[in-house]
């Protein structure tokens, strides 16, 4: 029985004010970014294809029409395959960067809220004060400024602050923000100590981010080694083919094509495994 595919989430979701707000669990490239990314991936894949598969069908060491045709075919095939492999990786990295950015900015929101609440302001005034603080730190189009502005606008339209905050939390896809929204909802309705809740959440998120940053710093050299080791086989093959004619001729055989294909598959599998090992879940 064929399984139904999970429906793709929308990039924008309407807030309680019926304004389209960004869904941080989704990253969609702009048309220009999409074209550029696909072109770069295609060229990279095509060049790798030429390194491993060029020079077929030569006659006495001289390139024939069939050689040029096969070079073009492998360039296109490897370019298409590179798009299939590299493009999702690029989108995943951009999505991770987007979610990391909103989490870091949310920490700044909590710091501002904590300061305002500690000075005696009520929650509503604290959010308005935080919005002014964030506008001095970030631009009008930054994630947290838009989200805080939406929360403040919702309060002015008599929409419960916990409703606005939960909408943001659900779109963020961040566990810490969702936990804060849940605790805020309970405490705000029952008259809990909001100063303690905000300060504690800020402390927990800051500690988690500090630990993640420390681990990331320690893994930087390993990630660099991983990237270099992933590129080195391609660079070595390219150098040997350019400097050693007999070596290049060994690649231009049916056995060479099979071995190259197996080698590329191993490179890809090793790269994916390395990415999983060095990936930090914050």
Short mmCIF file of C-alpha atoms in Angstrom, two decimals:
data_model
loop_
_atom_site.label_atom_id
_atom_site.label_comp_id
_atom_site.label_asym_id
_atom_site.label_seq_id
_atom_site.Cartn_x
_atom_site.Cartn_y
_atom_site.Cartn_z
CA UNK A 1 0.00 0.00 0.00
CA UNK A 2 1.40 3.40 -1.01
CA UNK A 3 2.08 5.74 1.89
CA UNK A 4 0.70 9.25 1.74
CA UNK A 5 3.36 11.94 1.67
CA UNK A 6 3.42 14.37 4.57
CA UNK A 7 1.93 17.66 3.35
CA UNK A 8 4.50 20.42 3.05
CA UNK A 9 4.06 23.25 5.53
CA UNK A 10 3.38 26.76 4.33
CA UNK A 11 6.11 29.36 4.61
CA UNK A 12 3.67 31.86 6.14
CA UNK A 13 0.90 31.21 8.68
CA UNK A 14 -1.75 33.71 9.69
CA UNK A 15 -1.45 35.13 13.21
CA UNK A 16 -4.51 35.79 15.44
CA UNK A 17 -4.51 39.25 13.83
CA UNK A 18 -4.85 37.49 10.46
CA UNK A 19 -1.44 38.76 9.33
CA UNK A 20 0.81 36.36 7.44
CA UNK A 21 3.77 35.58 9.73
CA UNK A 22 6.86 33.52 8.96
CA UNK A 23 6.83 29.81 9.73
CA UNK A 24 10.37 29.22 11.03
CA UNK A 25 10.09 25.47 10.48
CA UNK A 26 10.22 26.08 6.72
CA UNK A 27 12.88 27.69 4.56
CA UNK A 28 12.07 28.56 0.98
CA UNK A 29 14.61 30.19 -1.29
CA UNK A 30 13.83 33.36 -3.16
CA UNK A 31 13.62 32.95 -6.97
CA UNK A 32 17.02 34.57 -7.43
CA UNK A 33 18.60 32.50 -4.66
CA UNK A 34 17.05 29.34 -6.07
CA UNK A 35 18.46 29.96 -9.56
CA UNK A 36 21.92 30.84 -8.24
CA UNK A 37 22.06 27.86 -5.86
CA UNK A 38 20.95 25.44 -8.59
CA UNK A 39 23.48 26.89 -11.03
CA UNK A 40 26.36 26.59 -8.54
CA UNK A 41 25.37 23.01 -7.64
CA UNK A 42 25.08 22.11 -11.33
CA UNK A 43 28.53 23.51 -12.14
CA UNK A 44 30.15 21.79 -9.14
CA UNK A 45 28.55 18.47 -10.06
CA UNK A 46 29.49 18.90 -13.71
CA UNK A 47 33.14 19.60 -12.88
CA UNK A 48 33.27 16.54 -10.61
CA UNK A 49 31.78 14.53 -13.46
CA UNK A 50 34.53 15.72 -15.82
CA UNK A 51 37.21 14.86 -13.25
CA UNK A 52 36.01 11.27 -12.88
CA UNK A 53 34.45 10.45 -16.23
CA UNK A 54 36.14 12.59 -18.91
CA UNK A 55 38.35 11.13 -21.64
CA UNK A 56 36.20 8.17 -22.68
CA UNK A 57 36.23 6.87 -26.28
CA UNK A 58 39.61 8.34 -27.19
CA UNK A 59 41.37 6.95 -30.28
CA UNK A 60 45.12 6.57 -29.77
CA UNK A 61 45.00 9.12 -26.99
CA UNK A 62 43.17 11.69 -29.12
CA UNK A 63 39.71 12.93 -28.18
CA UNK A 64 36.99 11.98 -30.65
CA UNK A 65 33.50 13.33 -31.23
CA UNK A 66 32.22 10.56 -28.95
CA UNK A 67 34.62 11.78 -26.25
CA UNK A 68 33.23 15.31 -26.36
CA UNK A 69 29.66 14.01 -26.36
CA UNK A 70 30.32 11.71 -23.37
CA UNK A 71 32.00 14.57 -21.50
CA UNK A 72 28.94 16.76 -22.06
CA UNK A 73 26.57 13.95 -21.06
CA UNK A 74 28.42 13.22 -17.82
CA UNK A 75 28.67 16.95 -17.06
CA UNK A 76 24.88 17.28 -17.33
CA UNK A 77 24.11 14.03 -15.48
CA UNK A 78 26.46 14.83 -12.59
CA UNK A 79 25.17 18.40 -12.50
CA UNK A 80 21.61 17.16 -12.11
CA UNK A 81 22.62 14.64 -9.43
CA UNK A 82 24.55 17.35 -7.58
CA UNK A 83 21.37 19.42 -7.44
CA UNK A 84 19.54 16.46 -5.93
CA UNK A 85 22.26 16.00 -3.31
CA UNK A 86 23.63 19.46 -2.55
CA UNK A 87 20.48 21.60 -2.77
CA UNK A 88 18.67 19.91 0.16
CA UNK A 89 21.86 20.25 2.20
CA UNK A 90 21.98 23.96 1.44
CA UNK A 91 18.31 24.43 2.39
CA UNK A 92 18.84 22.45 5.61
CA UNK A 93 21.76 24.66 6.61
CA UNK A 94 19.83 27.84 5.85
CA UNK A 95 16.88 26.52 7.90
CA UNK A 96 19.16 25.71 10.83
CA UNK A 97 20.70 29.19 10.64
CA UNK A 98 17.20 30.74 10.55
CA UNK A 99 16.05 28.82 13.62
CA UNK A 100 19.28 29.59 15.45
CA UNK A 101 18.86 33.27 14.72
CA UNK A 102 15.29 33.44 16.03
CA UNK A 103 16.31 31.56 19.17
CA UNK A 104 19.17 33.98 19.85
CA UNK A 105 16.92 36.97 19.26
CA UNK A 106 14.26 35.47 21.52
CA UNK A 107 16.86 35.37 24.30
CA UNK A 108 17.34 39.13 23.84
CA UNK A 109 13.57 39.58 24.12
CA UNK A 110 13.57 37.65 27.41
CA UNK A 111 16.45 39.74 28.77
CA UNK A 112 14.55 42.94 28.03
CA UNK A 113 11.31 41.54 29.47
CA UNK A 114 13.14 40.37 32.59
CA UNK A 115 14.62 43.83 33.16
CA UNK A 116 11.26 45.55 32.70
CA UNK A 117 9.32 43.14 34.92
CA UNK A 118 12.01 43.29 37.61
CA UNK A 119 11.71 47.10 37.67
CA UNK A 120 8.00 46.83 38.48
CA UNK A 121 6.35 47.09 35.05
CA UNK A 122 3.38 44.85 34.27
CA UNK A 123 3.62 42.27 31.48
CA UNK A 124 1.87 44.39 28.86
CA UNK A 125 4.09 47.41 29.46
CA UNK A 126 7.13 45.14 29.57
CA UNK A 127 6.43 43.87 26.06
CA UNK A 128 6.03 47.42 24.78
CA UNK A 129 9.29 48.42 26.46
CA UNK A 130 11.00 45.33 25.05
CA UNK A 131 9.83 46.27 21.56
CA UNK A 132 11.51 49.67 21.86
CA UNK A 133 14.71 48.03 23.12
CA UNK A 134 14.74 45.49 20.28
CA UNK A 135 14.23 48.19 17.67
CA UNK A 136 17.44 49.79 18.89
CA UNK A 137 19.29 46.45 18.62
CA UNK A 138 17.82 45.15 15.37
CA UNK A 139 16.27 46.40 12.17
CA UNK A 140 12.55 46.69 11.56
CA UNK A 141 12.58 43.53 9.43
CA UNK A 142 14.41 41.29 11.93
CA UNK A 143 12.50 38.26 13.16
CA UNK A 144 12.08 39.21 16.80
CA UNK A 145 11.10 42.81 16.07
CA UNK A 146 8.31 41.64 13.77
CA UNK A 147 7.13 39.04 16.29
CA UNK A 148 7.19 41.42 19.26
CA UNK A 149 5.41 44.08 17.21
CA UNK A 150 2.72 41.52 16.36
CA UNK A 151 2.30 40.61 20.05
CA UNK A 152 2.01 44.28 21.04
CA UNK A 153 -0.48 44.94 18.23
CA UNK A 154 -2.48 41.93 19.38
CA UNK A 155 -2.65 43.30 22.94
CA UNK A 156 -3.93 46.61 21.58
CA UNK A 157 -6.66 44.68 19.71
CA UNK A 158 -7.69 42.97 22.97
CA UNK A 159 -6.27 39.59 21.95
CA UNK A 160 -4.88 37.70 24.93
CA UNK A 161 -1.10 37.97 25.13
CA UNK A 162 -0.76 34.24 25.76
CA UNK A 163 -2.61 33.55 22.50
CA UNK A 164 -0.23 35.77 20.55
CA UNK A 165 2.79 34.24 22.26
CA UNK A 166 1.62 30.68 21.60
CA UNK A 167 1.13 31.45 17.91
CA UNK A 168 4.73 32.64 17.72
CA UNK A 169 5.96 29.61 19.67
CA UNK A 170 4.19 27.14 17.38
CA UNK A 171 5.59 28.79 14.28
CA UNK A 172 9.11 28.92 15.75
CA UNK A 173 9.35 25.14 16.08
CA UNK A 174 11.74 25.77 18.99
CA UNK A 175 11.24 23.66 22.10
CA UNK A 176 12.40 26.37 24.51
CA UNK A 177 10.06 28.98 23.07
CA UNK A 178 7.14 26.55 23.15
CA UNK A 179 7.91 25.61 26.77
CA UNK A 180 8.03 29.28 27.69
CA UNK A 181 4.66 29.88 26.01
CA UNK A 182 3.12 26.98 27.97
CA UNK A 183 4.51 28.16 31.33
CA UNK A 184 3.60 31.78 30.56
CA UNK A 185 0.02 30.74 29.76
CA UNK A 186 -0.43 28.92 33.08
CA UNK A 187 1.31 31.51 35.25
CA UNK A 188 -0.29 34.54 33.60
CA UNK A 189 -3.80 33.16 33.99
CA UNK A 190 -3.25 32.07 37.61
CA UNK A 191 -1.28 35.11 38.72
CA UNK A 192 2.08 33.38 39.02
CA UNK A 193 5.44 35.06 39.52
CA UNK A 194 6.11 36.28 35.98
CA UNK A 195 9.42 37.85 36.97
CA UNK A 196 10.74 34.47 38.09
CA UNK A 197 9.33 32.65 35.04
CA UNK A 198 10.90 35.05 32.54
CA UNK A 199 14.23 35.22 34.37
CA UNK A 200 14.45 31.43 34.72
CA UNK A 201 13.61 30.81 31.06
CA UNK A 202 16.20 33.36 30.01
CA UNK A 203 18.79 31.65 32.23
CA UNK A 204 18.04 28.17 30.86
CA UNK A 205 18.16 29.25 27.21
CA UNK A 206 21.40 31.20 27.78
CA UNK A 207 23.03 28.20 29.46
CA UNK A 208 21.97 25.85 26.67
CA UNK A 209 23.27 28.20 24.01
CA UNK A 210 26.57 28.63 25.88
CA UNK A 211 27.05 24.85 26.07
CA UNK A 212 26.15 24.45 22.38
CA UNK A 213 28.61 27.22 21.44
CA UNK A 214 31.36 25.56 23.48
CA UNK A 215 30.77 22.21 21.81
CA UNK A 216 30.61 23.89 18.40
CA UNK A 217 33.95 25.59 19.05
CA UNK A 218 35.58 22.32 20.03
CA UNK A 219 34.19 20.62 16.93
CA UNK A 220 35.28 23.36 14.53
CA UNK A 221 38.61 21.70 13.74
CA UNK A 222 36.88 18.33 13.26
CA UNK A 223 34.39 19.87 10.86
CA UNK A 224 37.23 21.50 8.95
CA UNK A 225 39.03 18.16 8.71
CA UNK A 226 35.80 16.51 7.59
CA UNK A 227 35.33 19.06 4.79
CA UNK A 228 38.96 18.81 3.68
CA UNK A 229 38.90 15.01 3.68
CA UNK A 230 35.71 15.10 1.60
CA UNK A 231 37.33 17.31 -1.04
CA UNK A 232 40.79 15.74 -1.04
CA UNK A 233 39.90 12.57 -3.05
CA UNK A 234 38.48 14.74 -5.83
CA UNK A 235 41.52 17.04 -5.77
CA UNK A 236 43.94 14.08 -5.81
CA UNK A 237 42.20 12.43 -8.76
CA UNK A 238 42.16 15.73 -10.67
CA UNK A 239 45.88 16.28 -10.03
CA UNK A 240 46.83 12.74 -11.05
CA UNK A 241 44.77 12.91 -14.24
CA UNK A 242 46.44 16.21 -15.20
CA UNK A 243 49.98 15.06 -14.43
CA UNK A 244 49.89 11.34 -15.29
CA UNK A 245 48.58 10.38 -18.71
CA UNK A 246 48.61 6.62 -18.11
CA UNK A 247 46.64 7.11 -14.88
CA UNK A 248 44.04 9.16 -16.75
CA UNK A 249 43.74 6.45 -19.41
CA UNK A 250 42.97 3.86 -16.72
CA UNK A 251 39.96 5.95 -15.72
CA UNK A 252 38.68 6.00 -19.31
CA UNK A 253 37.73 2.33 -19.30
CA UNK A 254 34.54 0.44 -18.35
CA UNK A 255 36.29 -0.78 -15.19
CA UNK A 256 37.37 2.80 -14.41
CA UNK A 257 33.80 4.06 -14.77
CA UNK A 258 32.51 1.37 -12.38
CA UNK A 259 35.25 2.04 -9.82
CA UNK A 260 34.68 5.80 -10.04
CA UNK A 261 30.95 5.36 -9.51
CA UNK A 262 31.55 3.19 -6.44
CA UNK A 263 34.08 5.69 -5.12
CA UNK A 264 31.65 8.61 -5.50
CA UNK A 265 28.94 6.61 -3.70
CA UNK A 266 31.38 5.95 -0.83
CA UNK A 267 32.36 9.64 -0.70
CA UNK A 268 28.72 10.67 -0.42
CA UNK A 269 27.96 8.07 2.26
CA UNK A 270 31.04 9.09 4.26
CA UNK A 271 30.15 12.78 3.98
CA UNK A 272 26.60 12.17 5.20
CA UNK A 273 27.87 10.12 8.13
CA UNK A 274 30.37 12.85 9.01
CA UNK A 275 27.62 15.48 8.89
CA UNK A 276 25.50 13.47 11.33
CA UNK A 277 28.43 12.97 13.71
CA UNK A 278 29.31 16.67 13.82
CA UNK A 279 25.72 17.97 13.86
CA UNK A 280 24.83 19.70 17.14
CA UNK A 281 21.21 19.68 18.25
CA UNK A 282 20.67 22.80 20.28
#
